[in-house]
Structure formats: C-alpha cells, structure tokens
Short mmCIF file of C-alpha atoms in Angstrom, two decimals:
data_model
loop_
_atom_site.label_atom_id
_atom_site.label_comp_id
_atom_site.label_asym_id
_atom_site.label_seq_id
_atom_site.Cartn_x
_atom_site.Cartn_y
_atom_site.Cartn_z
CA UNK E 1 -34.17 -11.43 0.23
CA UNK E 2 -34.02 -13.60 3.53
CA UNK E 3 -32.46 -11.05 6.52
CA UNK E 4 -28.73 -12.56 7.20
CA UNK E 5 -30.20 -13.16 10.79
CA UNK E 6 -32.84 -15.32 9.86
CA UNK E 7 -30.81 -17.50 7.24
CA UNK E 8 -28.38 -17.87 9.74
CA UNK E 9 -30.31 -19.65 12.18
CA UNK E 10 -32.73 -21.62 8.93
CA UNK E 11 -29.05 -22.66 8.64
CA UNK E 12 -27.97 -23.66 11.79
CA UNK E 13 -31.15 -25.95 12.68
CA UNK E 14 -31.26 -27.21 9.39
CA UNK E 15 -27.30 -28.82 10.08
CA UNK E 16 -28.66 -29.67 13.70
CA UNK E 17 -31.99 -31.58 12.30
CA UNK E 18 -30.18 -33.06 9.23
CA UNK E 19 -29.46 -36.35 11.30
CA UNK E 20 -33.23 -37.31 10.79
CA UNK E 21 -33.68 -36.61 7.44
CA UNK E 22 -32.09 -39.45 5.95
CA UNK E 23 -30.19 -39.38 2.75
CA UNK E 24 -29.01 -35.57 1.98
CA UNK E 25 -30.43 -34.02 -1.18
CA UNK E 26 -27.70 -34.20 -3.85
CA UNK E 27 -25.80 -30.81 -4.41
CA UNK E 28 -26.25 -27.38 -5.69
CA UNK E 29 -27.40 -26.93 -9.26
CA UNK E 30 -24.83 -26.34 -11.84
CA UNK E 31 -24.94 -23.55 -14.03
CA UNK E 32 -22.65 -22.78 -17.17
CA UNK E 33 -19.75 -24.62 -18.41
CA UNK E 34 -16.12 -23.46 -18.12
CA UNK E 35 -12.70 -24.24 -18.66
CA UNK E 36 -11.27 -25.15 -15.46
CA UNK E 37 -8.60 -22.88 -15.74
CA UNK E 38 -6.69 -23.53 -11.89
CA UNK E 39 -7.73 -26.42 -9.79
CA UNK E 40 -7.56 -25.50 -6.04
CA UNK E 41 -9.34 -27.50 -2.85
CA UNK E 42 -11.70 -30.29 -3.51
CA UNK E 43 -14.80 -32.04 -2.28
CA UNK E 44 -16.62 -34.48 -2.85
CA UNK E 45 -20.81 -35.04 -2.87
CA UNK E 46 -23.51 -38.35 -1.52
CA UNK E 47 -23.57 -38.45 -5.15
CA UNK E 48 -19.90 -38.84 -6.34
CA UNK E 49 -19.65 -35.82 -7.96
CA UNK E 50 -16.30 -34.00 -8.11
CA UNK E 51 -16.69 -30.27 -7.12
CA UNK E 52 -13.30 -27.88 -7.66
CA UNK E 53 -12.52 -24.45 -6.67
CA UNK E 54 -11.06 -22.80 -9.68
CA UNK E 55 -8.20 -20.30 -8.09
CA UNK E 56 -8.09 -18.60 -11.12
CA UNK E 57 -11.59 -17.79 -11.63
CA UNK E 58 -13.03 -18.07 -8.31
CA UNK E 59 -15.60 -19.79 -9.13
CA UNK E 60 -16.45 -23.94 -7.86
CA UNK E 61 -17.01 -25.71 -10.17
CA UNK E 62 -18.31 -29.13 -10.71
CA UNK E 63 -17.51 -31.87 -12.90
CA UNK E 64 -19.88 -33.20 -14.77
CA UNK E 65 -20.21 -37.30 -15.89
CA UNK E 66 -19.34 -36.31 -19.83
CA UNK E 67 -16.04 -34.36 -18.06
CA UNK E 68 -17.19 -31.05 -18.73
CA UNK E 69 -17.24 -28.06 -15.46
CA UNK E 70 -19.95 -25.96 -14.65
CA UNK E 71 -20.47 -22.89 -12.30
CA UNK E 72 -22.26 -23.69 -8.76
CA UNK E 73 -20.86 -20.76 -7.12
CA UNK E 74 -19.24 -17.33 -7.76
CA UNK E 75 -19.57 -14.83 -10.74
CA UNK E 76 -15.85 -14.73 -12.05
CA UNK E 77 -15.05 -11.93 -9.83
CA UNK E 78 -13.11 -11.84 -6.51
CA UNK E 79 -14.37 -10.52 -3.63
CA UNK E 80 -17.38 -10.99 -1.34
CA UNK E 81 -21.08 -10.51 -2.03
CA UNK E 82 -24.17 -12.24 -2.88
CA UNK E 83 -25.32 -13.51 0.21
CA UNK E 84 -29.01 -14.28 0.20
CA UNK E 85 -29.28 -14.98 -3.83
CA UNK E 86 -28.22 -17.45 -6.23
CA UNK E 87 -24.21 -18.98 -5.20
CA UNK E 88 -23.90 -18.50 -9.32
CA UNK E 89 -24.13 -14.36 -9.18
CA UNK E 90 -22.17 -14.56 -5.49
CA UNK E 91 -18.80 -12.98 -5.28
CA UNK E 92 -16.08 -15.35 -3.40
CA UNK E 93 -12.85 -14.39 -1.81
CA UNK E 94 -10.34 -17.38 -1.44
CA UNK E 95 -11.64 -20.76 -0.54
CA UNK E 96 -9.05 -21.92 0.91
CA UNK E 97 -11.32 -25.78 1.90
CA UNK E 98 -14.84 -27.40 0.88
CA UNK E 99 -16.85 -29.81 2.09
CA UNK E 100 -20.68 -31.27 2.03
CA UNK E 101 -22.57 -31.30 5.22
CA UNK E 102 -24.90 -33.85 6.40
CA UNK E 103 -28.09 -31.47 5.00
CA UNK E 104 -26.71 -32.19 1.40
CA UNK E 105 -25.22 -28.70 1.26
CA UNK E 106 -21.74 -26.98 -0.13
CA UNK E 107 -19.49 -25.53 2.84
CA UNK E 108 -17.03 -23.26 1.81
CA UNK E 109 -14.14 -21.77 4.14
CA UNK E 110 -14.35 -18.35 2.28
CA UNK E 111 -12.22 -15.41 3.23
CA UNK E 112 -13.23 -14.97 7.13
CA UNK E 113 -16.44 -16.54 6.61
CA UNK E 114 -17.85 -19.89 6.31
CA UNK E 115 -20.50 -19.48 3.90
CA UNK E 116 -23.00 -22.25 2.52
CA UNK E 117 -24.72 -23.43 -1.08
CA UNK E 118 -27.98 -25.69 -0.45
CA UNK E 119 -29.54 -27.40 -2.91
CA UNK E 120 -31.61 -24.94 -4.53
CA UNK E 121 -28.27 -22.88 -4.93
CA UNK E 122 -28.58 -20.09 -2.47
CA UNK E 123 -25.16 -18.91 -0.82
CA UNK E 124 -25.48 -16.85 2.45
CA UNK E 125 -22.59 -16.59 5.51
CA UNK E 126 -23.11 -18.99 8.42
CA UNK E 127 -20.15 -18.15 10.49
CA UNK E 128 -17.72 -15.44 10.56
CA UNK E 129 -14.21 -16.29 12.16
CA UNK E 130 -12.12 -14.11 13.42
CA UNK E 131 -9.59 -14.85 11.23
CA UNK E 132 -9.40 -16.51 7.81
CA UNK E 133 -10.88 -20.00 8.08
CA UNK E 134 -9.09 -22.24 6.68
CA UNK E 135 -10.42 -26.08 7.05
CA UNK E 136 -14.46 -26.65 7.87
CA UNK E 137 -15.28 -30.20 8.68
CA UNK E 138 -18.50 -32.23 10.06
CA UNK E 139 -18.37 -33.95 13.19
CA UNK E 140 -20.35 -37.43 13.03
CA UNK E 141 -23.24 -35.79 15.41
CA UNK E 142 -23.43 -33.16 13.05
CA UNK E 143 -21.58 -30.31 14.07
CA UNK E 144 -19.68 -27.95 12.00
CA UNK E 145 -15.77 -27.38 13.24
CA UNK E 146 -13.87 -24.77 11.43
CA UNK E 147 -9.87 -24.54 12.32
CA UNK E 148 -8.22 -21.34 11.88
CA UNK E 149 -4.25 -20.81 11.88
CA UNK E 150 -4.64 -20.60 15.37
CA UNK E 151 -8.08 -22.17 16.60
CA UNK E 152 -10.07 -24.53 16.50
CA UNK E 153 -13.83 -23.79 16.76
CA UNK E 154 -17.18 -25.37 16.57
CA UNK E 155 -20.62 -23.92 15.32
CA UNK E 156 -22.97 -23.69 18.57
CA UNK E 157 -26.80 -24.06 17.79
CA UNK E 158 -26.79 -20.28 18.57
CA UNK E 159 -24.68 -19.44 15.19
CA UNK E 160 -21.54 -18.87 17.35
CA UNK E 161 -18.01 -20.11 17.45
CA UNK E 162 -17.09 -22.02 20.04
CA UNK E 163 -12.73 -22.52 20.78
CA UNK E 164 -12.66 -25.93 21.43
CA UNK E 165 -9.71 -27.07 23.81
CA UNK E 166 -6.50 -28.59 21.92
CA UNK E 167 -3.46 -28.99 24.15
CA UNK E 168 -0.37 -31.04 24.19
CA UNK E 169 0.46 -32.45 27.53
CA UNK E 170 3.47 -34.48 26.18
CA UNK E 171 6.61 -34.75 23.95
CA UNK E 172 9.23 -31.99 22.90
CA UNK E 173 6.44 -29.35 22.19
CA UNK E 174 3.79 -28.62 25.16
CA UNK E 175 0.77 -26.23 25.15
CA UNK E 176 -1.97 -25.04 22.65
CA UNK E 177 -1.83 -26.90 19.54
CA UNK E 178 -1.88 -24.16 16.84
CA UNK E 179 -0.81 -23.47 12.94
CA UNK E 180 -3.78 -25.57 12.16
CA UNK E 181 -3.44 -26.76 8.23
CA UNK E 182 -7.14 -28.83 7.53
CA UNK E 183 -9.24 -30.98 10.09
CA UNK E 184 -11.12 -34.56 9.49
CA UNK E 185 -13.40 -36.92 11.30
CA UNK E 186 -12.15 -40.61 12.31
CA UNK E 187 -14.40 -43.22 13.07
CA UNK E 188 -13.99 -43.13 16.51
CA UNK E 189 -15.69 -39.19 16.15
CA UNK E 190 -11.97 -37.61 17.79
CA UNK E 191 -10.83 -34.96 15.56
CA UNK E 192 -7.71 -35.09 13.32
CA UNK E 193 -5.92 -31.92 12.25
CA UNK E 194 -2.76 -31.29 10.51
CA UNK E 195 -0.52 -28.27 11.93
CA UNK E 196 3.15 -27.28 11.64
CA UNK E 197 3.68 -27.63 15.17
CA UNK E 198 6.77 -30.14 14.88
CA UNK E 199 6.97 -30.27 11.10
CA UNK E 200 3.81 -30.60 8.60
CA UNK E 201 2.25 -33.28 11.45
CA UNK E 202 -0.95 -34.73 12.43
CA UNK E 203 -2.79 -34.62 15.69
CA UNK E 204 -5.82 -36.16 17.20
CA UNK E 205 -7.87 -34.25 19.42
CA UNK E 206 -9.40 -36.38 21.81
CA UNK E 207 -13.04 -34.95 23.78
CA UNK E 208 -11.02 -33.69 26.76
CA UNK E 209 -9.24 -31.42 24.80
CA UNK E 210 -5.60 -33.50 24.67
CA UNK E 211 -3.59 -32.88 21.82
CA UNK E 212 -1.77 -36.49 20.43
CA UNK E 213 1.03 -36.62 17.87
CA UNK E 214 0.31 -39.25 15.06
CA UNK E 215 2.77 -38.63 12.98
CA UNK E 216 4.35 -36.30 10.34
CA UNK E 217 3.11 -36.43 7.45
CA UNK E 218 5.58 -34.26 5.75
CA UNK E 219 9.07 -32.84 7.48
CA UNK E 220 9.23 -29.83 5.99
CA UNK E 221 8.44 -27.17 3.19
CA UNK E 222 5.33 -27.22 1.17
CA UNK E 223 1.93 -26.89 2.60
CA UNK E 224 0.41 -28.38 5.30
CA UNK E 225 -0.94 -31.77 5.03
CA UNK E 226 -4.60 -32.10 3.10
CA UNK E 227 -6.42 -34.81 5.29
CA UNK E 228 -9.85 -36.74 4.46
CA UNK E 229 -11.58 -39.84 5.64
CA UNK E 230 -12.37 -43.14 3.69
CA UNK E 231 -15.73 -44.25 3.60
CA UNK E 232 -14.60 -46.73 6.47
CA UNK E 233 -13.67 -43.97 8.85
CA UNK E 234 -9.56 -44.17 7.96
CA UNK E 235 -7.78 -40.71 8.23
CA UNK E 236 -5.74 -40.14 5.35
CA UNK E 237 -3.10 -37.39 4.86
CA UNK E 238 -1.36 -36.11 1.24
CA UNK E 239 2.31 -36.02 1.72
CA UNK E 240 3.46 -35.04 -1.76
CA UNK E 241 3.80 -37.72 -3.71
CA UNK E 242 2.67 -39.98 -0.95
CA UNK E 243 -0.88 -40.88 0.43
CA UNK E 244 -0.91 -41.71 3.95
CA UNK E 245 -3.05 -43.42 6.29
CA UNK E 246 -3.42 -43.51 9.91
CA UNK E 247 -3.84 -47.11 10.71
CA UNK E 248 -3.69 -48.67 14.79
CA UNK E 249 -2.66 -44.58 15.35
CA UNK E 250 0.51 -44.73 13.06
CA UNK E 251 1.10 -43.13 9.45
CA UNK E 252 1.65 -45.57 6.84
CA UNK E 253 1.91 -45.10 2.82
CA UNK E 254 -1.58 -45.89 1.21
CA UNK E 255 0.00 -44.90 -2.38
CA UNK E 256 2.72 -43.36 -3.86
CA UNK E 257 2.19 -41.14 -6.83
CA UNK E 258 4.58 -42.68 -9.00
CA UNK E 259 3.09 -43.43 -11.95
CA UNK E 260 1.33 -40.77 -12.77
CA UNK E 261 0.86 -40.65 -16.71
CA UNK E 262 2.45 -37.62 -18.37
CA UNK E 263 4.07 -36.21 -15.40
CA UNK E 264 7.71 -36.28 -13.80
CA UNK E 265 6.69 -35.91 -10.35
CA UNK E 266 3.59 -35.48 -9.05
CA UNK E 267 2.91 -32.84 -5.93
CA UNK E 268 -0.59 -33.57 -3.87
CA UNK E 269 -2.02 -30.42 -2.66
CA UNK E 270 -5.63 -31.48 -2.34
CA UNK E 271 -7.41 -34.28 -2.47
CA UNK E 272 -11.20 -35.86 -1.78
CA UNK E 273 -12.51 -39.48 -1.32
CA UNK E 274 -15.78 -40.19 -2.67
CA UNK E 275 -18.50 -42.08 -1.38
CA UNK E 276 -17.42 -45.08 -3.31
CA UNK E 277 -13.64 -44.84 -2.64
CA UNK E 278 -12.66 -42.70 -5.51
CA UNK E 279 -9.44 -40.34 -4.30
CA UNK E 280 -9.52 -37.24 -6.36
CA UNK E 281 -6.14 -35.36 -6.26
CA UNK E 282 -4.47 -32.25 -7.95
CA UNK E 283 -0.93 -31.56 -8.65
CA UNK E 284 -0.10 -28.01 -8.41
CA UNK E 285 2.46 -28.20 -10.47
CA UNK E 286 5.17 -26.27 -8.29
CA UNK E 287 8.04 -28.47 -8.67
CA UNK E 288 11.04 -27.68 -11.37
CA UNK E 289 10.32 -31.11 -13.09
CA UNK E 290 6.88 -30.80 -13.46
CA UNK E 291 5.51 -28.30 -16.48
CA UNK E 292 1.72 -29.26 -15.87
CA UNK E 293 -0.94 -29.10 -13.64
CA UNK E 294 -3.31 -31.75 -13.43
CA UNK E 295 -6.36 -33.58 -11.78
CA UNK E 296 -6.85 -37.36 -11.77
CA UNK E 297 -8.98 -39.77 -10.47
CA UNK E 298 -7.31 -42.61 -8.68
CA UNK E 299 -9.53 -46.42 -8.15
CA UNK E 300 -8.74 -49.82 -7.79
CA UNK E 301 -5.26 -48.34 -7.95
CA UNK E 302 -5.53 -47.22 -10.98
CA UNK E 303 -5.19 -43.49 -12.22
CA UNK E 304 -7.05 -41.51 -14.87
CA UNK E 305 -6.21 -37.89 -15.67
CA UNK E 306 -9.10 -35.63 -15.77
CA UNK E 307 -7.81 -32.92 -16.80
CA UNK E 308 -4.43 -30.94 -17.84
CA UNK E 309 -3.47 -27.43 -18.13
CA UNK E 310 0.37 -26.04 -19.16
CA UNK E 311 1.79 -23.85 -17.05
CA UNK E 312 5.04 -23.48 -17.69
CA UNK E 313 6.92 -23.41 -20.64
#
C-alpha cells in the first residue's frame, strides 16, 4: 500500500500537470449493480456519465447507458477507511459534493476530508479541512478550492489549504463572506459561491478577494443553493423548482420545474450539467405534495425520469 504521504503529493502534481495531458481518462471503474436506494449530490464525467451518491447506502454510484447503477466507491458501510486500496472496499462518511477534476478523477467532499477515485479506482485523502468540507470545485488553471461553512480554501502544490480572501466591502452586510453552501467556476475564472449571508444568495469572488452580491437565489428555508457551470462558462443556481442563471451578473430563470411527469411539485436539491448540456437533477422529495423521490434528465427542454423511489405513503 502507497504511504498516505506519498499519494498525497502523486496526487497533488498529478492535478497540477493535468493541464498538459490533454483529454482526462474517463472515470473510475464500476463495480456491482445496485438499487439506487437515496439519490444525494451529483456529478457529472468528460464522458457524460451520471455518477450519484446514494445517502442511503453510501456508496456513488454510477449510471450506466442501459439505466442500471453500479458501485465506484464505498462498501455499504458508513464511516471512513480504505484509503490506499480499491474506492469499491473504501468506507465513506457523508459526501456532502462531487466533482471530476481535470486528471479525469472522482473528488469527493467526504466527512472532513477531500478524498479522490482515479481511474484505476484507488481512493486515498488529498486534503483534510478543518471542518466538514462541503463544496470542492476546479479552478480553470487547475486548482482544487474546497469551501467549508466558514472558509474558503485552495489546495497549494504542497498538499495544504490555503484561506483564500472573501470579503464584502458593500451593501447591508460587510465583512468575511461565510455560511458557504457549494462553489463553481465562471468563464471569466472568478469564483461563485452560494452562502446564507443575506438569504440562500450568490456571490462572486473576484482575485482580490472582494465579495459581490449576484443575487438570491432562494429567500429563505431549504438548503443552500446547488450551483454548476454550462459548458459555455454560465453559472447556474437550483432554486427549488427554478433553474437560474447568472447572465450580464444578474439571476434570471433558465427553467422552471413545472412539468415534471408524475410529480406535484418538484424540489431541486442537486443537480449536474454534462459535457453536452444535459442538466441532471434530483427531487428530494421533502415537500407535503410530493410522495416520491426522483432523478431526471432534462435536454432540449425536455425531461425524462430516470428513476423513482416511494417514500412516503
């Protein structure tokens, strides 16, 4: 078994190098099939496949083209262990995001860790945050950023966390931008995060460290706003059953969710945009009208239901 030292810096320069590699390998192998039994964050391959933490098995799964799930991470079992061996025999904690780096391998935000899957499908930890990460995302040099309730931090070349700056200067709220919900890339490389500093809202975070308010993307109650990026570098935020976009720095509705088949009222909690365009989104099924949770696929504004699971009576 690699030393945790060692992997950790194999790690490290292979995100630095990745930039010269050209097209990342495709993702980790998949192992058995499941039932997806609780669909939880979401993310997205180079090669359009749909990967899903299951919440209720801890396990990710991936979806195959026939529809089917198999294991590329985690035994069944929560906890944490594994590192250094095969992601399928690796204990995980709570993912609470995902997402694919530019070497072509599975980041998970993990408990206090981030931890990684390559392509040959072995998990070990490359970063360790002080407290639970809970949004990793790649900067368009390379760079990992993970945001924490209260931080946000980037991966130095040296396997440490660095706090980068965030600070509003202006407006009704002034200070360190905190209560971090998930982070994205624009095309412009400034990052976006969503926080519950003045309501479920969105914030760019320019290279000098300023803080600016784009926007809320929801006023209050649920969770904090999932964000991804379109494969032409728009933000996008998941307001319920809205998608938003952040278009000449303004929110505006992409899509409602209001035509969902087989459902009263849908509730975005996650979502992912594939390479193509694809959004990926899961309803979690909390609201009083809605008995089901579900997964669809939405393109060409259309929507397909992947997949459907009763949970209430």
């Amino acid at each position: 078994m690699v030393s945790p030292r060692v992997w950790l810096m194999t790690a490290v320069a292979g995100i630095a190098s990745s930039s010269t590699l050209g097209a990342p390998p495709p993702g980790p192998p998949a192992g058995e099939a499941v039932a997806l039994e609780l669909a939880g964050p979401l993310a997205v391959g180079s090669d359009g496949r749909l990967y899903v933490f299951d919440e209720a098995r801890h396990d990710v799964l991936v979806r195959m083209p026939g529809g089917t799930f198999r294991v590329v991470a985690g035994d069944g079992k929560p906890g944490f262990a594994g590192d250094g061996g095969p992601a399928t025999t690796a204990e995980l904690s709570a993912v609470n995001d995902m997402t694919f780096g530019p070497d072509g391998a599975l980041y998970l935000a993990d408990g206090t860790r981030v931890r990684r899957v390559d392509s040959t499908g072995t998990i070990g930890t490359v970063a360790a945050a002080l407290s639970p990460p809970l949004a990793v995302a790649f900067s368009p040099a390379g760079d990992l950023y993970v945001a924490t309730s209260r931080k946000l931090l980037r991966l130095t070349a040296r396997g440490r966390l660095a706090t980068v700056p965030a600070v509003l200067r202006s407006g009704p709220v002034r200070g360190p931008l905190t209560g971090f919900g998930q982070i994205a890339f624009g095309r412009n490389g400034d990052v976006y995060a969503s926080s519950g500093v003045r309501g479920w809202s969105l914030f760019e975070i320019r290279p000098d460290g300023i803080a600016v308010y784009r926007g809320y993307a929801r006023r209050s109650g649920g969770a904090l706003a999932s964000l991804a990026v379109t494969p032409g570098g728009i933000v996008e935020a998941g307001n319920g059953s809205n998608l938003l976009a952040l278009v000449a720095g303004r929110l505006t509705t992409a899509y409602r969710f209001d035509n969902v088949p087989g459902t009263n009222w849908f509730t975005l909690t996650y979502f992912a945009i594939a390479p193509g365009g694809a959004v990926y989104a899961d309803d979690i099924g909390t609201s009083g009208f809605q008995p089901y949770q579900q997964l669809i696929e939405l393109s060409h504004g259309r929507i397909e239901q992947l997949w459907r699971r009763r949970i209430r009576n």
